[in-house]
Amino acid sequence: MHHLTQAPTEPGFVQDPYPFYDEARALGDIVWWEDYALPVATSYAAVSAILRDRRMGRAPVRPPDIPAHLAAFYAVEAHSMLELEPPRHTRLRGLVMRAFTSRRIKALGPEIDALSHQLIDDLPQGEFDLLPRFAQKLPVIVIARLLGVPETMADQLLAWSNAMVAMYQARRTRQIEEHAAAAATEFVQFMRSYVDKRRVDPADDLITHLIAAEADGEKLSTDELITTCILLLNAGHEATVHTIGNGVKALVEHETGPEALGPDAAEAAVEEILRFDPPLHMFTRHVYENLELFGHRFARGDEIGCLLGAAGRDPVVWQAPNRFDPARAVKVNLAFGAGIHFCVGAPLARLELQIALPALFRRMPDLRLAERPRYANLYHFHGLEALRLATR
């Protein structure tokens, strides 16, 4: 197995990780990333196979020692379907999908469209940063409405989400850990009050439908319900914010006209954005039995990283993969994962993107960059610090 060194917080890598991915992929389907002391899958074939292989999963073979200052954070994670394996994962996901249905998501379309136009109306004249005024507001308000919590809590929900999600970034420090634990404590307290309220006063919101969801006599516990609501916000919000920012950046840089986001073209454009510059670049799996993958042997307890950002630029699957082409024929990409842990919020994220991006470019067809965008130091995530725009 070839070994490569690349600090994930190094400024050049933060701004453009794709040359490293190209170098790694050229050396094999799986290489050793020295800085993580971890084998990582680089090709589409390897990433796809690992994500779908039930001999691997999210839960570690040996439970980690949890320091006291992180107890509150991992108390939430203990009930997250993202971190669990069957049979508990199967039960949790099945119950959640009874409430978070495709029909319920599709019905949000008109509301997402109206909110997109409202946020565009509120954009100032001259230069502005799209991230806080549009990219961040849209998904957090949609989730707040979906859950049935006040929109006035949007900024606080965003702050809690950002603090918790920072635990998965390479720049993680003791201070970040303490902020994440504090956010988890406050978030749980807030959500518990709403769950208790909805148990006695049901409404037409996701919390009420999650409470009511039942399969084979099983229901979600209060802790499971709270963690599910937090997961829907944290995972769904983080991915959508970065994809809106990365997508608008790519569309403006390549001077893509509004026609590329027309009624028959928006789906392809969104899939190309997710392929070309996805919001999450690495996801890990634990090995549950001795096995061989792409010519390499792994033992029970090993961990493997899946480079989603590299898989989307694999030249075996996509012609000229480093070229942004919003009209590219749609193929299955791995931006939202695959297998049993495929992102439960992916349909909502795609709907938001397919509505919000066309609305923005129809209303503001002459957008230009007011200054060169810079990516934030967020790896394993990949998103911008700011996106300052102006009209031509």
Short mmCIF file of C-alpha atoms in Angstrom, two decimals:
data_model
loop_
_atom_site.label_atom_id
_atom_site.label_comp_id
_atom_site.label_asym_id
_atom_site.label_seq_id
_atom_site.Cartn_x
_atom_site.Cartn_y
_atom_site.Cartn_z
CA MET A 1 0.00 0.00 0.00
CA HIS A 2 1.42 3.38 -1.02
CA HIS A 3 1.93 5.97 1.73
CA LEU A 4 1.17 9.68 1.32
CA THR A 5 1.60 12.67 3.62
CA GLN A 6 -0.71 15.68 3.56
CA ALA A 7 -1.79 17.74 6.56
CA PRO A 8 -5.58 18.25 6.30
CA THR A 9 -5.28 21.70 7.88
CA GLU A 10 -2.49 22.92 5.56
CA PRO A 11 -3.74 26.10 3.83
CA GLY A 12 -3.08 24.90 0.28
CA PHE A 13 -4.96 21.66 0.88
CA VAL A 14 -7.87 23.50 2.53
CA GLN A 15 -8.23 25.69 -0.55
CA ASP A 16 -7.84 22.87 -3.10
CA PRO A 17 -7.67 19.25 -1.91
CA TYR A 18 -8.26 17.81 -5.38
CA PRO A 19 -4.63 17.61 -6.57
CA PHE A 20 -3.87 15.45 -3.53
CA TYR A 21 -6.84 13.24 -4.34
CA ASP A 22 -5.65 12.89 -7.95
CA GLU A 23 -2.18 11.92 -6.74
CA ALA A 24 -3.55 9.41 -4.25
CA ARG A 25 -5.99 7.85 -6.72
CA ALA A 26 -3.21 7.39 -9.27
CA LEU A 27 -1.36 5.23 -6.72
CA GLY A 28 -4.22 2.83 -6.09
CA ASP A 29 -7.81 2.29 -5.00
CA ILE A 30 -6.64 2.36 -1.37
CA VAL A 31 -3.61 4.23 -0.02
CA TRP A 32 -2.23 5.01 3.43
CA TRP A 33 -2.71 8.61 4.63
CA GLU A 34 0.15 9.14 7.06
CA ASP A 35 -1.35 12.18 8.79
CA TYR A 36 -4.39 10.16 9.84
CA ALA A 37 -2.50 6.86 10.20
CA LEU A 38 -5.38 5.48 8.18
CA PRO A 39 -5.95 3.61 4.93
CA VAL A 40 -8.24 5.63 2.66
CA ALA A 41 -10.26 4.62 -0.40
CA THR A 42 -9.64 6.97 -3.32
CA SER A 43 -11.57 5.61 -6.32
CA TYR A 44 -15.30 5.63 -6.97
CA ALA A 45 -15.32 1.84 -7.09
CA ALA A 46 -13.54 1.44 -3.75
CA VAL A 47 -15.54 4.11 -1.92
CA SER A 48 -18.84 2.77 -3.23
CA ALA A 49 -17.96 -0.82 -2.35
CA ILE A 50 -16.86 0.02 1.20
CA LEU A 51 -19.92 2.14 1.95
CA ARG A 52 -22.18 -0.75 0.88
CA ASP A 53 -20.21 -3.65 2.40
CA ARG A 54 -21.98 -4.95 5.52
CA ARG A 55 -18.70 -6.40 6.80
CA MET A 56 -17.93 -2.81 7.77
CA GLY A 57 -19.89 -0.14 9.58
CA ARG A 58 -19.94 3.05 11.62
CA ALA A 59 -19.84 1.61 15.14
CA PRO A 60 -16.29 0.81 16.34
CA VAL A 61 -15.46 -2.75 17.35
CA ARG A 62 -14.06 -1.54 20.66
CA PRO A 63 -16.07 1.29 22.25
CA PRO A 64 -13.81 4.31 22.79
CA ASP A 65 -13.00 5.72 26.20
CA ILE A 66 -15.07 8.88 26.61
CA PRO A 67 -13.47 11.64 28.69
CA ALA A 68 -15.69 13.28 31.28
CA HIS A 69 -15.78 16.64 29.50
CA LEU A 70 -17.34 14.99 26.42
CA ALA A 71 -19.95 12.87 28.20
CA ALA A 72 -22.83 15.17 27.19
CA PHE A 73 -21.83 15.12 23.53
CA TYR A 74 -21.51 11.34 23.30
CA ALA A 75 -24.75 10.86 25.25
CA VAL A 76 -26.43 12.35 22.18
CA GLU A 77 -24.32 10.32 19.73
CA ALA A 78 -25.28 7.11 21.55
CA HIS A 79 -28.78 7.38 20.06
CA SER A 80 -27.79 8.55 16.55
CA MET A 81 -28.71 6.23 13.69
CA LEU A 82 -25.66 7.64 11.90
CA GLU A 83 -23.40 5.91 14.44
CA LEU A 84 -25.37 2.69 14.98
CA GLU A 85 -25.55 -0.65 13.23
CA PRO A 86 -28.35 -3.21 12.83
CA PRO A 87 -30.53 -4.25 14.47
CA ARG A 88 -30.86 -0.95 16.34
CA HIS A 89 -30.07 1.11 13.24
CA THR A 90 -32.74 -0.75 11.27
CA ARG A 91 -35.35 -0.08 13.95
CA LEU A 92 -34.46 3.61 14.31
CA ARG A 93 -34.27 4.34 10.61
CA GLY A 94 -37.53 2.51 9.93
CA LEU A 95 -39.36 4.53 12.58
CA VAL A 96 -37.90 7.82 11.36
CA MET A 97 -38.83 7.08 7.75
CA ARG A 98 -42.45 6.57 8.82
CA ALA A 99 -42.50 10.23 9.83
CA PHE A 100 -39.95 11.75 7.43
CA THR A 101 -41.70 10.49 4.29
CA SER A 102 -40.98 11.40 0.68
CA ARG A 103 -44.52 12.75 0.44
CA ARG A 104 -43.96 15.06 3.41
CA ILE A 105 -40.66 16.28 1.94
CA LYS A 106 -42.13 16.89 -1.52
CA ALA A 107 -44.96 18.91 0.02
CA LEU A 108 -42.36 21.39 1.30
CA GLY A 109 -41.58 22.53 -2.27
CA PRO A 110 -43.86 25.60 -2.39
CA GLU A 111 -42.72 26.68 1.07
CA ILE A 112 -39.04 26.37 0.10
CA ASP A 113 -39.71 28.38 -3.05
CA ALA A 114 -41.48 31.16 -1.14
CA LEU A 115 -38.72 31.27 1.49
CA SER A 116 -36.03 31.42 -1.22
CA HIS A 117 -37.69 34.45 -2.79
CA GLN A 118 -38.16 36.10 0.60
CA LEU A 119 -34.46 35.72 1.37
CA ILE A 120 -33.54 37.06 -2.09
CA ASP A 121 -35.82 40.06 -1.49
CA ASP A 122 -33.91 40.75 1.71
CA LEU A 123 -30.47 40.75 0.05
CA PRO A 124 -28.93 44.24 0.16
CA GLN A 125 -27.97 46.36 -2.80
CA GLY A 126 -24.29 46.31 -3.76
CA GLU A 127 -21.94 43.72 -2.28
CA PHE A 128 -23.09 41.08 0.20
CA ASP A 129 -22.03 37.76 1.70
CA LEU A 130 -24.42 35.06 0.45
CA LEU A 131 -23.61 32.59 3.22
CA PRO A 132 -25.22 34.24 6.29
CA ARG A 133 -28.01 35.92 4.31
CA PHE A 134 -29.14 32.98 2.17
CA ALA A 135 -27.14 29.73 2.35
CA GLN A 136 -27.32 29.43 6.14
CA LYS A 137 -30.80 30.81 6.66
CA LEU A 138 -32.66 28.68 4.13
CA PRO A 139 -31.97 25.17 5.49
CA VAL A 140 -32.13 26.10 9.18
CA ILE A 141 -35.51 27.85 8.75
CA VAL A 142 -36.85 24.88 6.74
CA ILE A 143 -35.76 22.45 9.47
CA ALA A 144 -37.19 24.69 12.21
CA ARG A 145 -40.55 24.80 10.42
CA LEU A 146 -40.44 21.07 9.77
CA LEU A 147 -39.77 20.27 13.42
CA GLY A 148 -42.30 22.82 14.61
CA VAL A 149 -39.92 25.01 16.64
CA PRO A 150 -39.96 28.83 16.37
CA GLU A 151 -38.10 30.39 13.45
CA THR A 152 -36.84 32.96 15.95
CA MET A 153 -34.62 30.14 17.27
CA ALA A 154 -32.86 29.79 13.90
CA ASP A 155 -29.67 31.61 14.92
CA GLN A 156 -29.42 29.62 18.16
CA LEU A 157 -30.06 26.33 16.36
CA LEU A 158 -27.33 27.28 13.91
CA ALA A 159 -24.89 28.06 16.73
CA TRP A 160 -25.55 24.74 18.47
CA SER A 161 -25.23 22.88 15.18
CA ASN A 162 -21.93 24.52 14.26
CA ALA A 163 -20.47 23.79 17.70
CA MET A 164 -21.42 20.11 17.59
CA VAL A 165 -20.38 19.51 13.98
CA ALA A 166 -16.92 20.97 14.70
CA MET A 167 -16.18 17.71 16.56
CA TYR A 168 -15.72 16.03 13.17
CA GLN A 169 -13.15 18.51 11.87
CA ALA A 170 -9.40 17.98 11.70
CA ARG A 171 -8.84 21.27 13.56
CA ARG A 172 -10.57 19.88 16.67
CA THR A 173 -9.14 21.18 19.96
CA ARG A 174 -10.01 20.90 23.67
CA GLN A 175 -11.87 24.22 23.41
CA ILE A 176 -13.92 22.95 20.45
CA GLU A 177 -14.74 19.80 22.44
CA GLU A 178 -15.95 21.82 25.43
CA HIS A 179 -18.08 24.06 23.20
CA ALA A 180 -19.58 20.96 21.54
CA ALA A 181 -20.47 19.38 24.88
CA ALA A 182 -22.06 22.61 26.10
CA ALA A 183 -24.04 22.94 22.87
CA ALA A 184 -25.22 19.34 23.14
CA THR A 185 -26.45 19.93 26.70
CA GLU A 186 -28.36 23.08 25.74
CA PHE A 187 -29.74 21.58 22.53
CA VAL A 188 -31.03 18.49 24.35
CA GLN A 189 -32.72 20.61 27.02
CA PHE A 190 -34.38 22.74 24.36
CA MET A 191 -35.60 19.78 22.30
CA ARG A 192 -36.79 17.88 25.39
CA SER A 193 -39.11 20.76 26.26
CA TYR A 194 -40.65 20.61 22.79
CA VAL A 195 -40.99 16.84 22.81
CA ASP A 196 -42.74 17.01 26.20
CA LYS A 197 -45.03 19.74 24.87
CA ARG A 198 -45.97 17.76 21.75
CA ARG A 199 -46.75 14.63 23.75
CA VAL A 200 -49.64 16.49 25.39
CA ASP A 201 -50.39 18.96 22.58
CA PRO A 202 -49.85 17.28 19.16
CA ALA A 203 -49.46 19.39 16.02
CA ASP A 204 -48.83 18.82 12.33
CA ASP A 205 -45.04 18.86 12.66
CA LEU A 206 -42.22 16.33 12.47
CA ILE A 207 -41.80 16.05 16.24
CA THR A 208 -45.44 14.99 16.59
CA HIS A 209 -45.13 12.51 13.71
CA LEU A 210 -41.94 11.06 15.20
CA ILE A 211 -43.73 10.61 18.51
CA ALA A 212 -46.56 8.81 16.71
CA ALA A 213 -44.33 6.64 14.51
CA GLU A 214 -44.65 2.98 15.43
CA ALA A 215 -43.57 -0.32 13.89
CA ASP A 216 -44.17 -3.79 15.34
CA GLY A 217 -45.16 -2.22 18.65
CA GLU A 218 -41.90 -0.23 18.82
CA LYS A 219 -41.68 3.53 19.25
CA LEU A 220 -38.83 5.99 19.55
CA SER A 221 -37.72 6.70 23.11
CA THR A 222 -37.50 10.35 24.13
CA ASP A 223 -33.69 10.24 23.91
CA GLU A 224 -33.84 8.67 20.45
CA LEU A 225 -36.37 11.24 19.29
CA ILE A 226 -34.29 14.15 20.58
CA THR A 227 -31.11 12.83 18.96
CA THR A 228 -32.95 12.28 15.67
CA CYS A 229 -34.12 15.90 15.63
CA ILE A 230 -30.59 17.10 16.38
CA LEU A 231 -29.15 14.83 13.67
CA LEU A 232 -31.65 16.09 11.08
CA LEU A 233 -30.63 19.66 11.82
CA ASN A 234 -26.87 19.13 12.13
CA ALA A 235 -26.35 16.82 9.16
CA GLY A 236 -28.93 18.37 6.87
CA HIS A 237 -28.00 21.94 7.60
CA GLU A 238 -24.23 21.49 7.29
CA ALA A 239 -24.41 19.75 3.91
CA THR A 240 -26.90 22.17 2.38
CA VAL A 241 -25.09 25.32 3.48
CA HIS A 242 -21.79 24.17 2.00
CA THR A 243 -23.40 22.90 -1.20
CA ILE A 244 -25.21 26.20 -1.80
CA GLY A 245 -21.97 28.12 -1.24
CA ASN A 246 -19.77 25.79 -3.27
CA GLY A 247 -22.40 25.57 -6.00
CA VAL A 248 -22.97 29.30 -6.41
CA LYS A 249 -19.20 29.81 -6.45
CA ALA A 250 -18.79 27.25 -9.25
CA LEU A 251 -21.73 28.59 -11.25
CA VAL A 252 -20.53 32.21 -11.02
CA GLU A 253 -16.87 31.38 -11.69
CA HIS A 254 -17.85 29.46 -14.83
CA GLU A 255 -20.29 32.21 -15.89
CA THR A 256 -23.15 29.75 -16.02
CA GLY A 257 -26.35 31.35 -17.23
CA PRO A 258 -29.81 30.88 -15.68
CA GLU A 259 -30.71 28.44 -18.47
CA ALA A 260 -28.39 25.88 -16.83
CA LEU A 261 -30.81 25.87 -13.91
CA GLY A 262 -34.03 25.73 -15.93
CA PRO A 263 -36.91 23.36 -15.08
CA ASP A 264 -35.41 20.49 -17.07
CA ALA A 265 -31.80 21.24 -16.15
CA ALA A 266 -31.75 21.95 -12.39
CA GLU A 267 -31.42 18.31 -11.34
CA ALA A 268 -28.32 17.77 -13.49
CA ALA A 269 -26.77 21.05 -12.30
CA VAL A 270 -27.28 20.13 -8.64
CA GLU A 271 -25.82 16.65 -9.14
CA GLU A 272 -22.80 18.18 -10.88
CA ILE A 273 -22.26 20.56 -7.96
CA LEU A 274 -22.43 17.63 -5.52
CA ARG A 275 -19.96 15.67 -7.64
CA PHE A 276 -17.58 18.51 -8.41
CA ASP A 277 -17.27 20.13 -4.96
CA PRO A 278 -19.17 18.11 -2.32
CA PRO A 279 -19.81 19.32 1.24
CA LEU A 280 -18.30 16.26 2.98
CA HIS A 281 -14.97 14.84 1.85
CA MET A 282 -14.27 11.91 4.17
CA PHE A 283 -16.42 9.36 5.97
CA THR A 284 -15.05 6.38 7.91
CA ARG A 285 -15.93 2.71 8.36
CA HIS A 286 -14.84 0.12 10.94
CA VAL A 287 -13.96 -3.41 9.83
CA TYR A 288 -16.01 -6.16 11.52
CA GLU A 289 -14.22 -9.24 10.17
CA ASN A 290 -10.93 -10.09 8.53
CA LEU A 291 -11.24 -9.37 4.83
CA GLU A 292 -9.45 -8.40 1.64
CA LEU A 293 -10.33 -5.26 -0.33
CA PHE A 294 -8.80 -4.22 -3.65
CA GLY A 295 -5.71 -6.32 -3.01
CA HIS A 296 -5.19 -5.25 0.62
CA ARG A 297 -5.87 -7.24 3.79
CA PHE A 298 -7.71 -5.74 6.75
CA ALA A 299 -8.31 -7.12 10.22
CA ARG A 300 -11.31 -6.87 12.51
CA GLY A 301 -11.08 -3.54 14.35
CA ASP A 302 -9.29 -1.67 11.55
CA GLU A 303 -10.71 1.63 10.32
CA ILE A 304 -10.90 2.81 6.69
CA GLY A 305 -11.55 6.32 5.38
CA CYS A 306 -13.71 6.86 2.31
CA LEU A 307 -12.66 9.95 0.34
CA LEU A 308 -15.98 11.14 -1.09
CA GLY A 309 -14.26 14.17 -2.59
CA ALA A 310 -11.87 11.92 -4.50
CA ALA A 311 -14.58 9.51 -5.67
CA GLY A 312 -16.45 12.33 -7.38
CA ARG A 313 -13.43 13.20 -9.53
CA ASP A 314 -12.60 9.64 -10.63
CA PRO A 315 -11.77 9.71 -14.39
CA VAL A 316 -12.87 6.09 -14.72
CA VAL A 317 -16.45 7.23 -14.08
CA TRP A 318 -16.51 10.82 -15.37
CA GLN A 319 -14.88 12.25 -18.47
CA ALA A 320 -12.75 15.33 -17.70
CA PRO A 321 -13.71 15.07 -14.00
CA ASN A 322 -11.90 18.26 -12.97
CA ARG A 323 -14.10 20.28 -15.33
CA PHE A 324 -17.34 21.75 -14.00
CA ASP A 325 -20.17 20.95 -16.42
CA PRO A 326 -23.70 21.59 -15.09
CA ALA A 327 -25.17 19.91 -18.18
CA ARG A 328 -23.26 16.67 -17.54
CA ALA A 329 -25.43 13.55 -17.74
CA VAL A 330 -26.61 12.56 -14.28
CA LYS A 331 -24.82 9.60 -12.72
CA VAL A 332 -25.05 8.34 -9.16
CA ASN A 333 -22.57 10.24 -7.01
CA LEU A 334 -21.58 9.47 -3.43
CA ALA A 335 -21.89 12.94 -1.89
CA PHE A 336 -24.62 11.72 0.50
CA GLY A 337 -23.05 8.32 1.09
CA ALA A 338 -24.42 4.90 0.11
CA GLY A 339 -25.68 1.72 1.69
CA ILE A 340 -27.70 1.59 4.89
CA HIS A 341 -26.17 4.86 6.12
CA PHE A 342 -27.18 6.83 3.03
CA CYS A 343 -28.16 10.27 4.32
CA VAL A 344 -31.81 10.24 5.40
CA GLY A 345 -32.01 13.98 4.68
CA ALA A 346 -30.63 13.75 1.12
CA PRO A 347 -34.05 14.11 -0.58
CA LEU A 348 -34.75 17.30 1.40
CA ALA A 349 -31.30 18.71 0.65
CA ARG A 350 -31.69 17.99 -3.07
CA LEU A 351 -35.15 19.59 -3.09
CA GLU A 352 -33.83 22.72 -1.38
CA LEU A 353 -30.95 22.98 -3.87
CA GLN A 354 -33.14 22.32 -6.93
CA ILE A 355 -35.50 25.12 -5.84
CA ALA A 356 -33.20 27.70 -4.21
CA LEU A 357 -30.41 27.83 -6.80
CA PRO A 358 -32.69 28.39 -9.83
CA ALA A 359 -34.61 31.04 -7.87
CA LEU A 360 -31.40 32.89 -7.04
CA PHE A 361 -30.07 32.89 -10.60
CA ARG A 362 -33.42 33.79 -12.16
CA ARG A 363 -33.75 36.76 -9.85
CA MET A 364 -30.05 37.74 -10.03
CA PRO A 365 -28.74 36.53 -13.42
CA ASP A 366 -25.78 38.93 -13.42
CA LEU A 367 -24.14 37.82 -10.17
CA ARG A 368 -20.37 38.15 -9.98
CA LEU A 369 -17.72 37.53 -7.36
CA ALA A 370 -16.94 40.66 -5.35
CA GLU A 371 -13.80 39.06 -3.97
CA ARG A 372 -11.99 35.75 -4.34
CA PRO A 373 -13.75 33.11 -2.19
CA ARG A 374 -11.72 31.17 0.36
CA TYR A 375 -12.56 27.81 1.85
CA ALA A 376 -12.73 27.49 5.63
CA ASN A 377 -10.55 25.14 7.65
CA LEU A 378 -13.30 22.54 8.20
CA TYR A 379 -11.99 19.19 6.91
CA HIS A 380 -13.61 16.54 6.80
CA PHE A 381 -16.18 19.08 5.60
CA HIS A 382 -15.55 21.42 2.68
CA GLY A 383 -17.18 24.84 2.56
CA LEU A 384 -16.43 28.52 2.21
CA GLU A 385 -15.51 31.12 4.81
CA ALA A 386 -17.59 33.67 2.92
CA LEU A 387 -19.05 34.22 -0.54
CA ARG A 388 -19.07 37.92 -1.28
CA LEU A 389 -21.12 38.68 -4.39
CA ALA A 390 -22.33 41.69 -6.34
CA THR A 391 -24.34 42.28 -9.49
CA ARG A 392 -22.53 43.18 -12.68
#
